[in-house]
Amino acid sequence: MTIIASIGTGNMGRALLTGILDHDPGLDVRATTNSSASAQALSSDLPNAAITSVEEDPEANRKAATGADFIFLGVKPWMMAETVRDLAPALSPDTVLVSMAAGVATADLQRLAPGSPIVRIMPNTPSAIGHGVIALAPDDSVTEANASTLQELLSGAGLVVPMPESDIPAMTGISGSGVAYFFLLAEAMIDAGVKLGLSEETAKQMVVATADGAGRLMTHNPDPASLRKSVSSKGGTTLAALDTFIDSGIFSIAEAAVKAAADRSLEMEAENAASVG
Ligand SMILES: NC(=O)c1ccc[n+]([C@@H]2O[C@H](COP(=O)([O-])OP(=O)(O)OC[C@H]3O[C@@H](n4cnc5c(N)ncnc54)[C@H](OP(=O)(O)O)[C@@H]3O)[C@@H](O)[C@H]2O)c1
């Protein structure tokens, strides 16, 4: 049976494991956190996983990692160097390290864990409900069999898109961080509805249902421009709103925002490279 160790299981690690275990509840999953309070909270979300904390057992990470086929690294980027160094005695060339950290380059992970096959992934939080988007960039030492097993495991959490590592910053800009842009637009629309006299509860309910409907339509017809044009009658209400968005620079705002996230990902790679030493 495939064994997964999840070292650092917070928002993102939990989202991924939830999606993976919903798809394949029989997997052997060991998950760790720093504090025992977080471990306890995680137990109710992941009843089929063995959960331990470093606070209760300083060896928890190494114990979870020993003998695992895949080690998911879900600690914050700045903790990656310390965490991987601490895991070193538990690593073997057969164990694949899977890093989800934004802004930690594969080359730095290779320096931290020489001889370990490494996969850099970039997931997003809808992975928890099986609707994530997960970029997958294996290094040259990952066997095809391991890459395809990992892809199959992650498919429980959403759409898996293999890509070269060099595409990860752009992917982070549109997808890893992108979920939050839709939340921001929803917040702005709710505020606008309230300003026009709707109750906050009604505005929220309608915006959330509208976002859900729009998402589902795009899944059926993945061409947002044609969907937009199909609801933009000349002289109508939708076109009045869309012209306002476009005249106010929505395309350049989105371009600048996505570029800011991608640039920040590269900056973080440089900062974290310095901490790897
Ligand atoms: N959140 C996102 O949308 C997102 C998207 C893409 C990628 N990522 C990446 O995912 C990673 C995790 O982010 P997150 O948002 O999930 O952060 P988070 O919620 O803070 O989770 C971090 C986890 O690491 C645990 N931890 C801290 N020190 C540890 C140690 N020494 N040993 C074992 N576990 C330890 C924490 O435990 P305690 O709770 O006990 O402190 C917590 O469970 C980051 O590298 C981030 O770049 C996140």
Coordinates of C-alpha atoms and ligand atoms in Angstrom, one line a residue:
M1 CA 0.0 0.0 0.0
T2 CA 1.2 3.5 -0.8
I3 CA 2.4 5.4 2.3
I4 CA 2.1 9.2 2.5
A5 CA 3.8 11.3 5.2
S6 CA 2.6 14.9 5.4
I7 CA 5.1 16.9 7.3
G8 CA 3.5 20.2 8.4
T9 CA -0.2 19.8 7.8
G10 CA -2.0 23.2 8.0
N11 CA -4.4 24.8 5.6
M12 CA -2.8 23.5 2.4
G13 CA -1.6 20.2 3.6
R14 CA -4.9 19.4 5.1
A15 CA -6.7 20.5 1.9
L16 CA -4.6 18.2 -0.2
L17 CA -4.9 15.2 2.1
T18 CA -8.7 15.7 2.5
G19 CA -9.0 15.5 -1.3
I20 CA -6.7 12.6 -1.7
L21 CA -8.3 10.6 1.1
D22 CA -11.8 11.3 -0.1
H23 CA -10.8 9.7 -3.4
D24 CA -8.8 6.8 -1.8
P25 CA -9.7 6.3 1.9
G26 CA -7.6 3.2 2.2
L27 CA -4.2 5.0 1.9
D28 CA -1.7 4.8 4.8
V29 CA -1.4 8.5 5.7
R30 CA 0.7 9.9 8.6
A31 CA 0.4 13.6 9.2
T32 CA 2.4 15.9 11.5
T33 CA 1.9 19.4 13.0
N34 CA 4.0 21.5 15.3
S35 CA 1.6 21.9 18.2
S36 CA -0.6 19.2 19.8
A37 CA -3.6 21.6 19.6
S38 CA -3.3 21.6 15.8
A39 CA -2.8 17.8 15.7
Q40 CA -6.0 17.4 17.7
A41 CA -8.0 19.7 15.4
L42 CA -6.6 17.8 12.4
S43 CA -7.8 14.5 13.8
S44 CA -11.4 15.4 13.3
D45 CA -10.8 16.5 9.7
L46 CA -8.7 13.5 8.8
P47 CA -10.1 10.5 10.9
N48 CA -8.3 8.0 8.7
A49 CA -4.8 9.5 9.2
A50 CA -2.3 8.8 12.0
I51 CA -1.6 12.3 13.4
T52 CA 1.3 13.3 15.7
S53 CA 2.9 16.6 16.7
V54 CA 6.4 17.7 17.2
E55 CA 5.4 19.3 20.5
E56 CA 4.4 15.9 21.9
D57 CA 7.2 14.0 20.2
P58 CA 10.3 15.8 18.9
E59 CA 10.9 12.7 16.6
A60 CA 7.4 12.9 15.1
N61 CA 8.5 14.1 11.7
R62 CA 11.2 11.5 11.3
K63 CA 9.0 8.7 12.5
A64 CA 6.2 9.7 10.1
A65 CA 8.7 9.9 7.2
T66 CA 10.4 6.6 7.8
G67 CA 9.4 4.1 5.1
A68 CA 7.0 6.5 3.4
D69 CA 6.7 6.4 -0.4
F70 CA 5.9 10.1 -0.7
I71 CA 6.7 12.8 1.9
F72 CA 4.6 15.9 1.4
L73 CA 6.3 19.0 2.8
G74 CA 3.6 21.5 4.0
V75 CA 5.6 23.7 6.3
K76 CA 5.9 27.5 5.6
P77 CA 8.6 28.2 3.0
W78 CA 11.0 29.8 5.5
M79 CA 10.9 26.6 7.6
M80 CA 11.7 24.3 4.7
A81 CA 15.5 24.2 5.2
E82 CA 15.3 23.4 8.9
T83 CA 12.5 20.8 8.4
V84 CA 14.3 18.9 5.6
R85 CA 17.6 18.9 7.4
D86 CA 15.9 17.4 10.4
L87 CA 14.3 14.7 8.2
A88 CA 17.6 13.7 6.6
P89 CA 18.1 10.5 8.6
A90 CA 14.7 9.2 7.6
L91 CA 15.1 9.8 3.8
S92 CA 16.0 7.1 1.3
P93 CA 16.5 7.3 -2.5
D94 CA 13.2 5.5 -2.8
T95 CA 11.2 8.2 -1.0
V96 CA 9.9 11.0 -3.1
L97 CA 9.9 14.5 -1.5
V98 CA 6.9 16.5 -2.6
S99 CA 7.2 20.2 -1.8
M100 CA 4.2 22.5 -1.9
A101 CA 6.1 25.5 -0.7
A102 CA 5.6 28.7 -2.7
G103 CA 9.0 30.2 -3.6
V104 CA 11.3 27.3 -2.7
A105 CA 13.2 26.1 -5.8
T106 CA 13.9 22.5 -6.7
A107 CA 17.6 23.2 -6.8
D108 CA 17.5 24.3 -3.2
L109 CA 15.5 21.2 -2.2
Q110 CA 18.1 19.1 -4.0
R111 CA 20.9 20.8 -2.0
L112 CA 19.0 20.1 1.2
A113 CA 18.2 16.4 0.4
P114 CA 21.0 15.2 -2.0
G115 CA 20.0 11.9 -3.6
S116 CA 16.2 12.3 -2.9
P117 CA 13.9 12.4 -5.9
I118 CA 12.0 15.7 -5.7
V119 CA 8.7 17.0 -7.0
R120 CA 7.6 20.6 -6.7
I121 CA 3.9 21.1 -6.7
M122 CA 1.8 24.2 -6.5
P123 CA -1.7 23.4 -5.3
N124 CA -4.6 25.7 -4.3
T125 CA -7.2 25.4 -1.5
P126 CA -10.2 24.0 -3.4
S127 CA -8.1 20.8 -3.3
A128 CA -10.0 20.1 -0.1
I129 CA -13.2 19.5 -2.0
G130 CA -11.6 17.8 -5.0
H131 CA -11.7 21.0 -7.1
G132 CA -8.1 22.2 -6.8
V133 CA -5.6 22.9 -9.5
I134 CA -2.2 21.3 -8.8
A135 CA 0.9 22.0 -10.9
L136 CA 3.4 19.1 -10.8
A137 CA 7.1 19.6 -11.7
P138 CA 9.2 16.4 -11.0
D139 CA 13.0 16.6 -11.1
D140 CA 14.9 14.3 -13.4
S141 CA 15.5 11.7 -10.7
V142 CA 11.8 10.9 -10.2
T143 CA 10.8 7.7 -12.0
E144 CA 7.9 7.7 -14.5
A145 CA 6.2 5.2 -12.2
N146 CA 6.5 7.5 -9.2
A147 CA 5.4 10.5 -11.1
S148 CA 2.3 8.8 -12.4
T149 CA 1.4 7.3 -9.0
L150 CA 1.7 10.8 -7.5
Q151 CA -0.4 12.3 -10.3
E152 CA -3.0 9.7 -9.7
L153 CA -3.0 10.4 -5.9
L154 CA -3.3 14.1 -6.4
S155 CA -6.1 13.7 -8.9
G156 CA -8.3 13.1 -5.9
A157 CA -7.7 16.7 -5.0
G158 CA -8.3 18.2 -8.4
L159 CA -6.9 18.9 -11.8
V160 CA -3.2 17.9 -12.0
V161 CA -1.2 19.8 -14.6
P162 CA 2.4 18.6 -15.2
M163 CA 4.7 21.5 -16.2
P164 CA 8.3 22.5 -16.1
E165 CA 9.4 24.2 -12.9
S166 CA 10.0 27.4 -14.9
D167 CA 6.2 27.8 -15.4
I168 CA 5.5 27.6 -11.6
P169 CA 5.7 31.3 -10.9
A170 CA 3.1 32.1 -13.7
M171 CA 0.9 29.2 -12.5
T172 CA 1.2 30.6 -8.9
G173 CA 0.0 34.0 -10.3
I174 CA -3.1 32.6 -11.9
S175 CA -4.0 29.6 -9.9
G176 CA -2.1 29.0 -6.6
S177 CA -3.0 32.5 -5.5
G178 CA -5.8 32.9 -8.1
V179 CA -8.6 31.5 -5.9
A180 CA -8.3 34.6 -3.7
Y181 CA -8.9 37.0 -6.6
F182 CA -12.4 35.4 -7.2
F183 CA -13.0 35.8 -3.4
L184 CA -12.0 39.5 -3.7
L185 CA -14.3 40.1 -6.6
A186 CA -17.1 38.4 -4.7
E187 CA -16.4 40.7 -1.6
A188 CA -16.5 43.8 -3.8
M189 CA -19.8 42.7 -5.5
I190 CA -21.4 42.0 -2.0
D191 CA -20.3 45.5 -0.9
A192 CA -21.8 47.0 -4.0
G193 CA -25.1 45.2 -3.5
V194 CA -25.3 46.4 0.1
K195 CA -24.6 50.0 -1.1
L196 CA -27.6 49.6 -3.5
G197 CA -29.8 48.6 -0.6
L198 CA -29.7 44.8 -0.3
S199 CA -29.2 43.2 3.1
E200 CA -25.7 41.8 3.5
E201 CA -27.1 38.3 3.9
T202 CA -29.1 38.4 0.7
A203 CA -26.2 40.0 -1.3
K204 CA -23.8 37.3 0.0
Q205 CA -26.2 34.5 -0.8
M206 CA -26.8 35.8 -4.4
V207 CA -23.1 36.5 -5.1
V208 CA -22.0 33.1 -3.9
A209 CA -24.7 31.3 -6.0
T210 CA -23.8 33.5 -9.0
A211 CA -20.1 32.6 -8.7
D212 CA -21.0 28.9 -8.4
G213 CA -23.2 29.2 -11.5
A214 CA -20.6 31.0 -13.5
G215 CA -17.9 28.5 -12.4
R216 CA -20.1 25.6 -13.5
L217 CA -20.9 27.2 -16.9
M218 CA -17.2 27.7 -17.5
T219 CA -16.6 24.1 -16.7
H220 CA -19.2 23.1 -19.4
N221 CA -17.8 25.7 -21.8
P222 CA -14.2 26.6 -21.0
D223 CA -14.3 29.8 -23.0
P224 CA -15.0 32.8 -20.7
A225 CA -14.8 35.4 -23.5
S226 CA -17.6 33.7 -25.5
L227 CA -19.7 33.2 -22.4
R228 CA -19.3 36.9 -21.5
K229 CA -20.3 37.9 -25.1
S230 CA -23.3 35.6 -25.0
V231 CA -24.8 37.6 -22.1
S232 CA -23.8 41.1 -23.3
S233 CA -26.8 42.3 -25.3
K234 CA -26.3 45.7 -26.9
G235 CA -27.8 48.5 -24.8
G236 CA -28.4 46.0 -21.9
T237 CA -27.5 46.0 -18.2
T238 CA -24.7 43.5 -18.4
L239 CA -22.8 45.4 -21.1
A240 CA -23.2 48.6 -19.0
A241 CA -21.4 46.9 -16.1
L242 CA -18.8 45.2 -18.3
D243 CA -17.9 48.4 -20.0
T244 CA -17.4 49.9 -16.6
F245 CA -15.0 47.1 -15.6
I246 CA -13.1 47.2 -19.0
D247 CA -12.9 51.1 -19.1
S248 CA -11.6 51.0 -15.5
G249 CA -8.8 48.8 -16.6
I250 CA -9.7 45.3 -15.4
F251 CA -7.4 43.6 -17.9
S252 CA -4.4 45.7 -16.9
I253 CA -5.3 45.3 -13.2
A254 CA -5.4 41.5 -13.6
E255 CA -2.1 41.5 -15.5
A256 CA -0.4 43.6 -12.9
A257 CA -1.8 41.4 -10.0
V258 CA -0.8 38.1 -11.6
K259 CA 2.7 39.5 -12.4
A260 CA 3.0 40.7 -8.8
A261 CA 2.3 37.2 -7.5
A262 CA 4.7 35.6 -10.0
D263 CA 7.4 38.1 -9.2
R264 CA 6.9 37.5 -5.5
S265 CA 7.3 33.8 -6.1
L266 CA 10.7 34.4 -7.7
E267 CA 11.7 36.9 -5.0
M268 CA 10.9 34.2 -2.4
E269 CA 13.0 31.7 -4.3
A270 CA 15.9 34.1 -4.0
E271 CA 15.3 34.7 -0.3
N272 CA 14.9 31.0 0.5
A273 CA 18.0 30.1 -1.5
A274 CA 19.9 32.4 0.8
S275 CA 18.5 30.5 3.9
V276 CA 19.5 27.1 2.4
G277 CA 23.1 28.4 2.4
Ligands
LIG1 N1 -2.5 28.3 1.7 C1 -2.4 28.4 0.4 O1 -3.3 28.8 -0.3 C2 -1.2 27.8 -0.3 C3 -1.2 27.6 -1.7 C4 -0.1 27.0 -2.3 C5 1.0 26.6 -1.6 N2 1.0 26.8 -0.2 C6 2.2 26.4 0.5 O2 1.8 25.5 1.5 C7 2.7 25.5 2.6 C8 1.9 25.6 3.9 O3 1.1 26.8 3.9 P1 -0.2 26.8 4.8 O4 -1.0 28.0 4.3 O5 -0.9 25.5 4.8 O6 0.4 27.1 6.2 P2 -0.1 26.7 7.7 O7 -1.6 26.6 7.7 O8 0.6 27.6 8.7 O9 0.5 25.3 7.9 C9 1.8 25.0 8.3 C10 1.8 23.7 9.0 O10 3.1 23.3 9.4 C11 3.1 22.9 10.8 N3 4.4 23.0 11.3 C12 5.1 24.1 11.7 N4 6.3 23.8 12.2 C13 6.4 22.4 12.1 C14 7.4 21.4 12.4 N5 8.6 21.8 12.9 N6 7.1 20.1 12.1 C15 5.9 19.8 11.6 N7 5.0 20.6 11.3 C16 5.2 21.9 11.5 C17 2.1 23.8 11.4 O11 1.7 23.2 12.7 P3 1.0 24.2 13.8 O12 -0.4 24.5 13.3 O13 1.0 23.4 15.0 O14 1.9 25.4 13.9 C18 1.0 23.7 10.3 O15 0.3 22.4 10.5 C19 3.5 26.8 2.4 O16 4.8 26.4 2.1 C20 2.8 27.5 1.3 O17 3.8 28.2 0.5 C21 -0.1 27.4 0.4

